Coordinates of C-alpha atoms and ligand atoms in Angstrom, one line a residue:
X635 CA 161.9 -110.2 75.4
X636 CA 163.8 -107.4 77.0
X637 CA 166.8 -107.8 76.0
X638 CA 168.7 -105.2 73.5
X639 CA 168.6 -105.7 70.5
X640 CA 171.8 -104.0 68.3
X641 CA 170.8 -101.1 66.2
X642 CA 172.2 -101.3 62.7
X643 CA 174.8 -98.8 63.4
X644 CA 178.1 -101.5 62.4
X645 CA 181.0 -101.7 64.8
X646 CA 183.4 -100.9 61.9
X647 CA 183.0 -98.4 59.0
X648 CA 180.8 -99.7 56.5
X649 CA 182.7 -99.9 53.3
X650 CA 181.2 -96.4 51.7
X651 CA 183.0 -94.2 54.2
X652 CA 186.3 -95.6 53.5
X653 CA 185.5 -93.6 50.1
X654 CA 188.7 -93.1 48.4
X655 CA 191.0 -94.7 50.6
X656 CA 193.9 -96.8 49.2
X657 CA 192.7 -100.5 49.7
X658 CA 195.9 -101.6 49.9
X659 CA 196.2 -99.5 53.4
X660 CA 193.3 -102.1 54.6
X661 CA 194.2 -105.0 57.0
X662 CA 193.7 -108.1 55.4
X663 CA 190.3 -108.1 57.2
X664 CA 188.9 -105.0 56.8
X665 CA 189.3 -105.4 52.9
X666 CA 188.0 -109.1 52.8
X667 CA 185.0 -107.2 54.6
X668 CA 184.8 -104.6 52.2
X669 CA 185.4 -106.7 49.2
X670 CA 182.6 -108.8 50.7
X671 CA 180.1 -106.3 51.6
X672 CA 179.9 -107.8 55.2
X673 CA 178.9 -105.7 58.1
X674 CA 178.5 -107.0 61.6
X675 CA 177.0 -105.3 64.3
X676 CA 177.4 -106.2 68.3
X677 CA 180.2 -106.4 70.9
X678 CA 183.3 -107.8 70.1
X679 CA 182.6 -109.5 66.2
X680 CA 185.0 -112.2 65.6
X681 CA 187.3 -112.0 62.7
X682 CA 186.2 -113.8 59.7
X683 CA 187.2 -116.9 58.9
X684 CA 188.5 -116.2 55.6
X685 CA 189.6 -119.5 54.3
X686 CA 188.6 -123.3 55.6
X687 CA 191.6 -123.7 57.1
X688 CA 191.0 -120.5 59.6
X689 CA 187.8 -122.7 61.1
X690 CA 189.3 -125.0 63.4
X691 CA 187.0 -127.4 61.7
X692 CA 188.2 -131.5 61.9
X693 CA 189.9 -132.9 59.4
X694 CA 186.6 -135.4 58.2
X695 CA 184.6 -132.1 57.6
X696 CA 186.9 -130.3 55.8
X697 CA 187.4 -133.7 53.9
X698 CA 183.8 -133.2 52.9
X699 CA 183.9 -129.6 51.6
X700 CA 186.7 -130.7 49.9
X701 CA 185.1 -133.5 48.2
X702 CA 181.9 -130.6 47.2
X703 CA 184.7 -128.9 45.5
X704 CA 184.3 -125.5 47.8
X705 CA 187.2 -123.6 48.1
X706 CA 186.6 -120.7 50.5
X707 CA 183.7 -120.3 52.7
X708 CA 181.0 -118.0 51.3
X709 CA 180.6 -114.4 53.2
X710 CA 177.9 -114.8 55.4
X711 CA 179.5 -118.6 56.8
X712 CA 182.7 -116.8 56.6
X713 CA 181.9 -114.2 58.8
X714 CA 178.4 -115.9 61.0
X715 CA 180.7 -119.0 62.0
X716 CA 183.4 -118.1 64.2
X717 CA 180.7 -115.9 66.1
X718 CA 178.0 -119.2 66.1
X719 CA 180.7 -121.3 67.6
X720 CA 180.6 -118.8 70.3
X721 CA 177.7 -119.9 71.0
X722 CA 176.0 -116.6 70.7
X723 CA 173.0 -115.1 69.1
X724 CA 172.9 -114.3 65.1
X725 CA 170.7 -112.9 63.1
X726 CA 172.0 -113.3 59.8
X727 CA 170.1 -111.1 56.5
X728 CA 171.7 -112.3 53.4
X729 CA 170.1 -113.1 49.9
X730 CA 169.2 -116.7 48.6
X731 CA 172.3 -118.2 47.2
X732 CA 174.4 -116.9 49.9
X733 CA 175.8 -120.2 51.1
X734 CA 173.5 -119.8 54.6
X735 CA 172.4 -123.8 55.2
X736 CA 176.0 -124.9 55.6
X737 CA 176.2 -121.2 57.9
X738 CA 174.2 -123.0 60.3
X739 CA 175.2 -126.6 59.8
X740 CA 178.6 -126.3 60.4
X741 CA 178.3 -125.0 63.8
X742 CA 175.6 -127.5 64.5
X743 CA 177.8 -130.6 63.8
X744 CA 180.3 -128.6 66.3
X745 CA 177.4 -128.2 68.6
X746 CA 176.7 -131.9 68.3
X747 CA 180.3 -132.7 68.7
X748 CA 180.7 -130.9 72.0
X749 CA 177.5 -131.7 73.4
X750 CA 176.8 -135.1 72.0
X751 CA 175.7 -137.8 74.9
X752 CA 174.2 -140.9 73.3
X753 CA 171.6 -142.1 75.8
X754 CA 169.1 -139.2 74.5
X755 CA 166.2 -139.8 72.1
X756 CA 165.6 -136.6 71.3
X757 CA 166.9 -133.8 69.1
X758 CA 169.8 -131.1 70.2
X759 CA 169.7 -128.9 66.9
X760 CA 165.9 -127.8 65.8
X761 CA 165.6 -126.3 62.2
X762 CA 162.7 -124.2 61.1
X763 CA 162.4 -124.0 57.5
X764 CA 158.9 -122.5 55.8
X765 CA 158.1 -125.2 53.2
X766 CA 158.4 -128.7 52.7
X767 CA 161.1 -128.2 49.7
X768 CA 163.4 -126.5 51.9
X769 CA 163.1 -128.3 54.6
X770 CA 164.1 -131.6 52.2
X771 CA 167.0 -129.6 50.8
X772 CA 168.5 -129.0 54.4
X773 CA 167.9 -132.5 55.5
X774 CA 169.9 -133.4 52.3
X775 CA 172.6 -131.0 53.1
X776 CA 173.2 -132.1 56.8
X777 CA 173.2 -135.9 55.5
X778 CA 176.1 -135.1 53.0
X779 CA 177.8 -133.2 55.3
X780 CA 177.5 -134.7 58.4
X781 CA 178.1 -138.0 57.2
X782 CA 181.1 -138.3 58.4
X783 CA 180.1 -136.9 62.1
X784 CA 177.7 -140.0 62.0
X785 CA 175.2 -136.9 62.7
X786 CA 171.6 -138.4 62.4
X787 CA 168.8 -135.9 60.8
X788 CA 165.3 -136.2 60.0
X789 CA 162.9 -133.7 58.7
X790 CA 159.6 -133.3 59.4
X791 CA 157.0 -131.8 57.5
X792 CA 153.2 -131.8 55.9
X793 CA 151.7 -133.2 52.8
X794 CA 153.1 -136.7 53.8
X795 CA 152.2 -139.7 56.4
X796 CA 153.3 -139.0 59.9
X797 CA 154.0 -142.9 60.4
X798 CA 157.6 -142.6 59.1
X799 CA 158.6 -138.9 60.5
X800 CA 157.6 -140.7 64.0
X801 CA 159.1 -143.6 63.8
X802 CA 162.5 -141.5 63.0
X803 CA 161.9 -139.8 66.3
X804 CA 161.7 -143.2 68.2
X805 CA 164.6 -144.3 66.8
X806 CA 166.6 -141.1 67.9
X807 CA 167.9 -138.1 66.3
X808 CA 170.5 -135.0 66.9
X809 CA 168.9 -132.4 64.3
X810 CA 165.6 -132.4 63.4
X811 CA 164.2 -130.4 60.1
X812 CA 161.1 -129.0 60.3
X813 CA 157.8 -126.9 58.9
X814 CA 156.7 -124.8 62.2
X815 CA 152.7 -126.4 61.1
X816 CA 153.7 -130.2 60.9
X817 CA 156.1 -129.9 64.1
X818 CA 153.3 -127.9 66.2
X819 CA 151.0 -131.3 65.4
X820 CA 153.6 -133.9 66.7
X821 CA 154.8 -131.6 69.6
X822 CA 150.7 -131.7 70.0
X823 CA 150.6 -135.5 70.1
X824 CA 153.6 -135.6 72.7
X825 CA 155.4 -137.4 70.0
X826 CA 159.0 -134.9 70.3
X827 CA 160.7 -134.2 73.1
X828 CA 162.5 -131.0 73.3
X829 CA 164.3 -131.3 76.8
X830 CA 167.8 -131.7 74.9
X831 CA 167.2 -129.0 72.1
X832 CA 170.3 -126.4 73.0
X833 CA 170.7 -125.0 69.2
X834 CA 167.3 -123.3 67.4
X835 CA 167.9 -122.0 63.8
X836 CA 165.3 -120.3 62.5
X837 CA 166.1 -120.4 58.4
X838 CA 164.0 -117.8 56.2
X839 CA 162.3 -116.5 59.0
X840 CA 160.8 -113.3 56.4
X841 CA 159.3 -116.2 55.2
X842 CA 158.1 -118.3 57.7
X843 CA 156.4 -115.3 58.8
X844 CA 154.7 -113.8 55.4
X845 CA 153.1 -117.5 55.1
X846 CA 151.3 -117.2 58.5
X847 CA 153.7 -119.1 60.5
X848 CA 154.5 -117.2 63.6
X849 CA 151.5 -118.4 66.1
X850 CA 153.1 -121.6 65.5
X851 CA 157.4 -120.7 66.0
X852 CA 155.9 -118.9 69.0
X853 CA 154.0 -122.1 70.4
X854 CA 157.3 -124.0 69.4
X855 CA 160.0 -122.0 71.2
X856 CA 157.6 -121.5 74.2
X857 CA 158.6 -125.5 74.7
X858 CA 162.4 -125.1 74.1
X859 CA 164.6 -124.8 76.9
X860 CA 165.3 -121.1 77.3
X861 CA 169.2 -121.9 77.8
X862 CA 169.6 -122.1 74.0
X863 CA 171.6 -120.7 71.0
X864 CA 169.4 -118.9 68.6
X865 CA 170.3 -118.2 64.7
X866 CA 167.6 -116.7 62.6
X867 CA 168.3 -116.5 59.1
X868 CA 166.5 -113.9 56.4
X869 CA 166.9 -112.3 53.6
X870 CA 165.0 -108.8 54.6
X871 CA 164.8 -107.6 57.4
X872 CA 161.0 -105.7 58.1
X873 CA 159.7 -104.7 61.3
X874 CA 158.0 -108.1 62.1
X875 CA 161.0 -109.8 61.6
X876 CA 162.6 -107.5 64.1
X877 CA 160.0 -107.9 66.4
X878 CA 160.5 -111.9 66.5
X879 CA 164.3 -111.3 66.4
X880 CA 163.8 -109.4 69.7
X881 CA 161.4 -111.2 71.6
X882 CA 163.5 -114.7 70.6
X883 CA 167.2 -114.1 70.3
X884 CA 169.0 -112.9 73.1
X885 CA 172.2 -109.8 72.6
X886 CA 172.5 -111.0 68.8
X887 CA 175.4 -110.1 66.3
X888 CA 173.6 -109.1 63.0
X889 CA 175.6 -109.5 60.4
X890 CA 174.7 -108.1 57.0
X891 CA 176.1 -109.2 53.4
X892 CA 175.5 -106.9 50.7
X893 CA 175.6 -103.0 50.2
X894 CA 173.1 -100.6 49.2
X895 CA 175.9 -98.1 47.8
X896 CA 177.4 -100.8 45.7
X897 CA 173.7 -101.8 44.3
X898 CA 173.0 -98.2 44.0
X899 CA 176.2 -97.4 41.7
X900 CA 174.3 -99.2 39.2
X901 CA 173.9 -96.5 36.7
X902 CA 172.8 -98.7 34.5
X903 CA 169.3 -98.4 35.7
X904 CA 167.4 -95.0 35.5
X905 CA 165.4 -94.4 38.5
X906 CA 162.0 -92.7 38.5
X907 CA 160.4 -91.5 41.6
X908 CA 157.4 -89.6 41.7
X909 CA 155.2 -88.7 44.5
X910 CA 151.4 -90.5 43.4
X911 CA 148.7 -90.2 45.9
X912 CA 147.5 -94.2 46.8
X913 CA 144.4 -93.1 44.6
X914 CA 145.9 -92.1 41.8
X915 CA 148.3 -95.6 41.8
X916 CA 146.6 -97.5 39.6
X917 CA 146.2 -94.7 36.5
X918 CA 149.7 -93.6 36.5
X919 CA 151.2 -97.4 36.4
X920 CA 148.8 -97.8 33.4
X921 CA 150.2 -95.0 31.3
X922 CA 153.6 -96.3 32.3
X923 CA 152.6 -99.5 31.3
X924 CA 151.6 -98.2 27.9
X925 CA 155.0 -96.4 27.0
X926 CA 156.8 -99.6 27.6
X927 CA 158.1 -101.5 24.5
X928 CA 155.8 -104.9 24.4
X929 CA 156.4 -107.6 25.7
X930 CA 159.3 -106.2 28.0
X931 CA 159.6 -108.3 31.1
X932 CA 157.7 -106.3 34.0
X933 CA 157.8 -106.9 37.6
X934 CA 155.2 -104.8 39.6
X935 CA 155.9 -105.1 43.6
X936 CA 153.0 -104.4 46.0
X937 CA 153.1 -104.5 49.4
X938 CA 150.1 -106.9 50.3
X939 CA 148.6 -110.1 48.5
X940 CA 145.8 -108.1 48.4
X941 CA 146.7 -105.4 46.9
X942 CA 148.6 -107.9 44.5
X943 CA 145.6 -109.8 43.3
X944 CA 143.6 -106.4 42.4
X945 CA 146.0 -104.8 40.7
X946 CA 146.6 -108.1 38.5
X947 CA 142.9 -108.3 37.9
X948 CA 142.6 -104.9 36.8
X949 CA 145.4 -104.6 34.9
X950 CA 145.4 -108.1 33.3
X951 CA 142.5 -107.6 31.1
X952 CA 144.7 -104.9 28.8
X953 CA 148.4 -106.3 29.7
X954 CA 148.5 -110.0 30.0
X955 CA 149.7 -110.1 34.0
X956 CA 149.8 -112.4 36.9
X957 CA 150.0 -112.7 40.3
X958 CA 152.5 -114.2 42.8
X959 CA 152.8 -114.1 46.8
X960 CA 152.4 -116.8 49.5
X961 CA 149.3 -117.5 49.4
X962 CA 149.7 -119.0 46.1
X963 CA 150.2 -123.3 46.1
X964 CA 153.5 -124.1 44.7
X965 CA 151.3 -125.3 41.8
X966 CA 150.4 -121.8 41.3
X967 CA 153.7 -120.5 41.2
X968 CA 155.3 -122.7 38.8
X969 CA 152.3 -122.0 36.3
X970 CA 152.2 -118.3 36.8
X971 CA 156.5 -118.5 36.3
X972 CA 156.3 -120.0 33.5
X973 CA 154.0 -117.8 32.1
X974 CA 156.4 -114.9 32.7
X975 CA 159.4 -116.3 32.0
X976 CA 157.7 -117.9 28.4
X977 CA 156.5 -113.9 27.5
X978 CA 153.1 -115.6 27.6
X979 CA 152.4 -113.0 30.6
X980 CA 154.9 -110.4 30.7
X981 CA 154.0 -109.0 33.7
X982 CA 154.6 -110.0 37.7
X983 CA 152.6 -108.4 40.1
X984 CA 154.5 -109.8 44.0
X985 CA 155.3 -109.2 47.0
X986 CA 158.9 -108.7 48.1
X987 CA 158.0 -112.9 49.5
X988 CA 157.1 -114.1 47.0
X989 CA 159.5 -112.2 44.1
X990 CA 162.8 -113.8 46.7
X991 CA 165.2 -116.5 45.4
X992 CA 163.3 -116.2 41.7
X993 CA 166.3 -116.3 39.3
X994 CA 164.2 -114.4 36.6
X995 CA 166.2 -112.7 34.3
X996 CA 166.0 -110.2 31.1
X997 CA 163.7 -107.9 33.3
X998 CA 163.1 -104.7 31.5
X999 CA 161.6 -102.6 34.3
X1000 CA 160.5 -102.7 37.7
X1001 CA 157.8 -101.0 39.2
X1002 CA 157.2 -100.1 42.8
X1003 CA 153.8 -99.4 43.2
X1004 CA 154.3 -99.3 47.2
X1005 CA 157.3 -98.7 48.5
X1006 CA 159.5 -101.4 50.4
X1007 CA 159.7 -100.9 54.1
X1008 CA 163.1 -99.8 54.0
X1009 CA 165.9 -98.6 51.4
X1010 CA 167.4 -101.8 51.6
X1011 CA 164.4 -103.8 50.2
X1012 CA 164.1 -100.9 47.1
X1013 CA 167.6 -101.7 46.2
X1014 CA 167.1 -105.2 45.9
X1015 CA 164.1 -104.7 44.3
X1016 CA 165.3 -102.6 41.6
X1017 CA 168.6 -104.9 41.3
X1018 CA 166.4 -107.2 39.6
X1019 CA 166.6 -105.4 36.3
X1020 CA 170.1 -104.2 34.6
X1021 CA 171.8 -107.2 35.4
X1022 CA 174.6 -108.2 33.3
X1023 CA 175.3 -105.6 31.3
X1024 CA 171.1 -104.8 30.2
X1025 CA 169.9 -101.8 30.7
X1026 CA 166.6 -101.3 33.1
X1027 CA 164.2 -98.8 34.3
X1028 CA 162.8 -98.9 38.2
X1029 CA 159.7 -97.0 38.7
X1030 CA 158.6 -95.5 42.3
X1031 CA 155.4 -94.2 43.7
X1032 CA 156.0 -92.3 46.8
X1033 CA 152.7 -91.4 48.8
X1034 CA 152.4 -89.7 51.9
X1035 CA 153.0 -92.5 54.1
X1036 CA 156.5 -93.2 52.8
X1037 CA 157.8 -90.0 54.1
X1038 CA 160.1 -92.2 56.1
X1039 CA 162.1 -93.0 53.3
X1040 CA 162.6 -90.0 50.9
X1041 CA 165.7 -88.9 52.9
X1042 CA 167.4 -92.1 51.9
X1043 CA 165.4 -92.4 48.8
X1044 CA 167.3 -89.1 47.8
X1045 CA 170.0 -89.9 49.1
X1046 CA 170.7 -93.0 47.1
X1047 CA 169.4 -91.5 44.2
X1048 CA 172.2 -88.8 43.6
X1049 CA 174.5 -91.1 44.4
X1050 CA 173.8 -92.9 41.4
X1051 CA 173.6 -89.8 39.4
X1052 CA 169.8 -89.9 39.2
X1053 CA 167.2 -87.2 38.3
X1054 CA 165.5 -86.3 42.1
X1055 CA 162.1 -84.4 41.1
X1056 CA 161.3 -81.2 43.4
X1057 CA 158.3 -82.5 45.1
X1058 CA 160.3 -85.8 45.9
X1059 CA 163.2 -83.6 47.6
X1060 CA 160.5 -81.5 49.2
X1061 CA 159.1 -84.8 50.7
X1062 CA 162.6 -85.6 52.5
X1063 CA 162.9 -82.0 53.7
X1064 CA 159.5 -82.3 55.0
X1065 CA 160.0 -86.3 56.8
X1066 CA 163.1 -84.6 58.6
X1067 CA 160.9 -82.2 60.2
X1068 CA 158.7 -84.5 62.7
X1069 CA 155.6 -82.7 64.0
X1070 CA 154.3 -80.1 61.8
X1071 CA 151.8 -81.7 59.1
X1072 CA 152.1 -78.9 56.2
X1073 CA 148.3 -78.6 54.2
X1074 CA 148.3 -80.8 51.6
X1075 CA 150.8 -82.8 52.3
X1076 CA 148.8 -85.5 54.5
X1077 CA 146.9 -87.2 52.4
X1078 CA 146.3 -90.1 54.7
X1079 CA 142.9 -90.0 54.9
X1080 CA 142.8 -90.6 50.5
X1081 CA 145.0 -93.9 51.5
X1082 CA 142.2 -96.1 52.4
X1083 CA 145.0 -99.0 53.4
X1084 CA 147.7 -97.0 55.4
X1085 CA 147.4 -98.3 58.7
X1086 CA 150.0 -99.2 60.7
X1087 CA 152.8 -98.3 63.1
X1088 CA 154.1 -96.4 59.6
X1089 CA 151.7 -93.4 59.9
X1090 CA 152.6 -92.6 63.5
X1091 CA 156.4 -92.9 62.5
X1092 CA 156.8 -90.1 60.7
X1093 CA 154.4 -88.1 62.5
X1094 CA 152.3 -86.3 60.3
X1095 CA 149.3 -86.6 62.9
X1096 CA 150.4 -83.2 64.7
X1097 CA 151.5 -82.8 68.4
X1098 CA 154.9 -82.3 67.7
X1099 CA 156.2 -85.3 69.5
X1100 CA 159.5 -84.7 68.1
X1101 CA 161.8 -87.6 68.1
Ligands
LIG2676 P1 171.0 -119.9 50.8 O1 170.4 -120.7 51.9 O2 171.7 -118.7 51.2 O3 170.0 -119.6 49.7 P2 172.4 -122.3 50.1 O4 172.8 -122.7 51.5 O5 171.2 -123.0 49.6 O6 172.1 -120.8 50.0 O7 173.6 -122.5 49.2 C1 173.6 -122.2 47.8 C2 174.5 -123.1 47.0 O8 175.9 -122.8 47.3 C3 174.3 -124.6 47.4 O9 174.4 -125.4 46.2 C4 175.5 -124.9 48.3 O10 175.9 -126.3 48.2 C5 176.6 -124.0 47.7 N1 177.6 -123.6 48.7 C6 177.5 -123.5 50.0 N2 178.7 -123.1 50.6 C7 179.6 -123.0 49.6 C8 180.9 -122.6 49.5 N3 181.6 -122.3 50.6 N4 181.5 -122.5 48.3 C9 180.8 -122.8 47.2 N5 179.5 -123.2 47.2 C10 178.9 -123.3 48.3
LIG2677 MG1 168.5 -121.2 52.4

């Protein structure tokens, strides 16, 4: 820990303030950025590499993106790879599809390349990857890719025999694939050895850490030498995930793809925001629920599993809904998907987890029953619906304890040319004002579930602690 951690404040305008600007006065850069919605953050961000050519990359490897039939990198490689092959920190928030396991790979095989000395057994690159699905799907991706670097990679992870994930270790490998619980075992039974590991990627780390993972990456890294490149890969970007980011990567460039403005501009979506108290939750998203067409496709997003599974209980009696978050099996998942995409129950009740990398489309209206922790995670939220020309409705209930967020919440509504109710703006005028708890407004005794760093934030407990 200890080391400083950038604040989201980007080195270079983000692409909003360039408003009206004549894009044609932008350096080649600066509008591949903007066109791209890439923002970096830390000192001295690399250029992107903008085409494959631009990589420095040897001929074999490009010979094998050719042959995948890519023709530019995406974003998030375009922008995270010359700063990886600095060999610096990363932390790298981009949404499923983004083109992020070749955004690691590709450095690693350069890693390997560089560092490469045969007589060691064990691994140089460790991957992290939450499940056993992903963890398969990056194995397959560093095979066909790193073919032609004669890279050898094997994955390790649970629901399967140990026998053959150990014997691949005998035999030697440069990147091993993992699930943090199945490598904590093996590291347990001195079966790994991490002396030679200089290149940690951490890949959906959000995730990794909603499905209870962190004792073990914290076990895990405690044994990898500290002289080490770190990348950490998510797609949001909450205050644990911070908290790991800081205590593991060391002076990281964040680099963010994707813009709230531009999500924002989607007019096609009418926001509602309304301030309900956490006890009076459950009764408004009822009537709401009633004034909706039937059958419309509804996603509900909670902030806990918990809270999740009760509010799919009590409302699937008189609405037909279901539950998803990570404690479900996979099992689970499918079934309950199916069930929603097949109208049989029209209604998802999920966490931000669990809702991630679900292509579900034709959703009418979303409904944030507690708010996201942060603006960025609304937006995506409420991106879900009015896709593709369809128009969609986002719901949001604002209690006390979201104060935090009504500033930007406002914000971002009248920039889409949204209705912001009184007591809403009232909220953000009271949030800026740190100290001075009016009557009425603190309702956090009524919120049962509050808790949290997030009360003490914004400061509605008196003593005027200012900033
Ligand atoms: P993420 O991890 O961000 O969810 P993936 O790494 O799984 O995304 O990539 C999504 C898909 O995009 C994969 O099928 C991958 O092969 C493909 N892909 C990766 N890089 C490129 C590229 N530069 N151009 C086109 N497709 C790409
Ligand atoms: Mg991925």
């Amino acid at each position: 820990g200890g080391n400083a951690f950038p604040n989201n404040a980007p080195t270079r305008p983000p692409p909003n303030m360039l408003g009206m600007t004549d894009a044609t006065n932008l350096s080649p850069v600066d509008a591949y950025l903007r066109q791209h919605e890439v923002t970096a953050s830390g000192d001295n961000v690399p250029a992107p590499f903008m085409t494959f050519e631009a990589t420095g990359f040897p001929p074999e490897i490009l010979r094998e993106i050719h042959l995948a039939g890519f023709s530019s990198p995406t974003p998030i490689q375009a922008q995270t790879w010359p700063i990886a092959m600095q060999s610096r920190d990363i932390v790298a928030i981009a949404k499923t599809g983004s083109g992020k396991t070749l955004g690691y790979l590709m450095p690693a095989f350069m890693h390997l390349r560089r560092c490469r000395n045969g007589t060691q057994n064990g691994p140089t690159v460790l991957v992290l990857a939450p499940t056993r699905e992903l963890a398969t799907q990056i194995q397959d991706e560093a095979v066909k890719f790193g073919r032609s670097s004669r890279v050898i990679c094997t994955c390790l992870y649970g629901g399967a025999p140990k026998g053959p994930q150990l014997r691949d270790l005998e035999r030697g490998v440069d990147i091993v694939v993992a699930t943090p619980g199945r490598l904590n075992d093996i590291l347990e039974m001195k079966k790994i050895d991490f002396r030679q590991i200089s290149l940690l990627v951490l890949d959906e780390a959000d995730r990794m850490l909603d499905m209870g993972f962190e004792p073990q990456i914290r076990k895990i890294v405690k044994e990898i030498p500290p002289r080490r490149q770190t990348l950490m890969y998510t797609a949001t970007w909450p205050k644990e995930v911070k908290r790991i980011a800081g205590d593991l990567l060391v002076n990281p460039v964040q680099v963010n793809i994707g813009n709230v403005d531009e999500l924002a501009a989607n007019k096609a979506i009418t926001q509602y925001v309304e301030v309900v108290p956490q006890m009076n939750k459950q009764r408004r998203l009822e009537q709401i629920l009633r004034s909706q067409e039937r059958g419309s496709r509804i996603i509900i997003f909670c902030a806990t599993k918990r809270t999740c599974d009760q509010l799919s209980h009590a409302i699937g009696r008189s609405f037909g809904a279901a539950a998803i978050h990570g404690d479900k099996s996979q099992g689970e998942r499918d079934y309950v998907l199916n069930q929603f995409r097949s109208g049989k129950s029209p209604i998802l009740v999920a966490t931000d987890v669990a809702a991630r990398g679900l292509d579900i489309k034709d959703i009418r209206v979303v409904v944030n029953y507690d708010f996201p922790t942060g603006i960025e995670d609304y937006v995506h939220r409420i991106g879900r619906t009015g896709r593709a020309g369809a128009t969609g409705l986002a719901y949001t209930f604002l209690c006390d304890q979201d104060r935090k967020y009504a500033a930007d919440l406002v914000k971002l509504l009248e920039g889409a040319n949204q209705q912001v109710p009184p007591e809403v703006r009232n909220m953000a005028a009271g949030g800026a004002s740190f100290g001075n708890a009016r009557p009425g407004m603190n309702r956090w005794d009524s919120g049962g579930s509050g808790g949290g760093a997030g009360r003490f934030d914004s400061g509605g407990s008196g003593g005027g602690a200012g900033r």
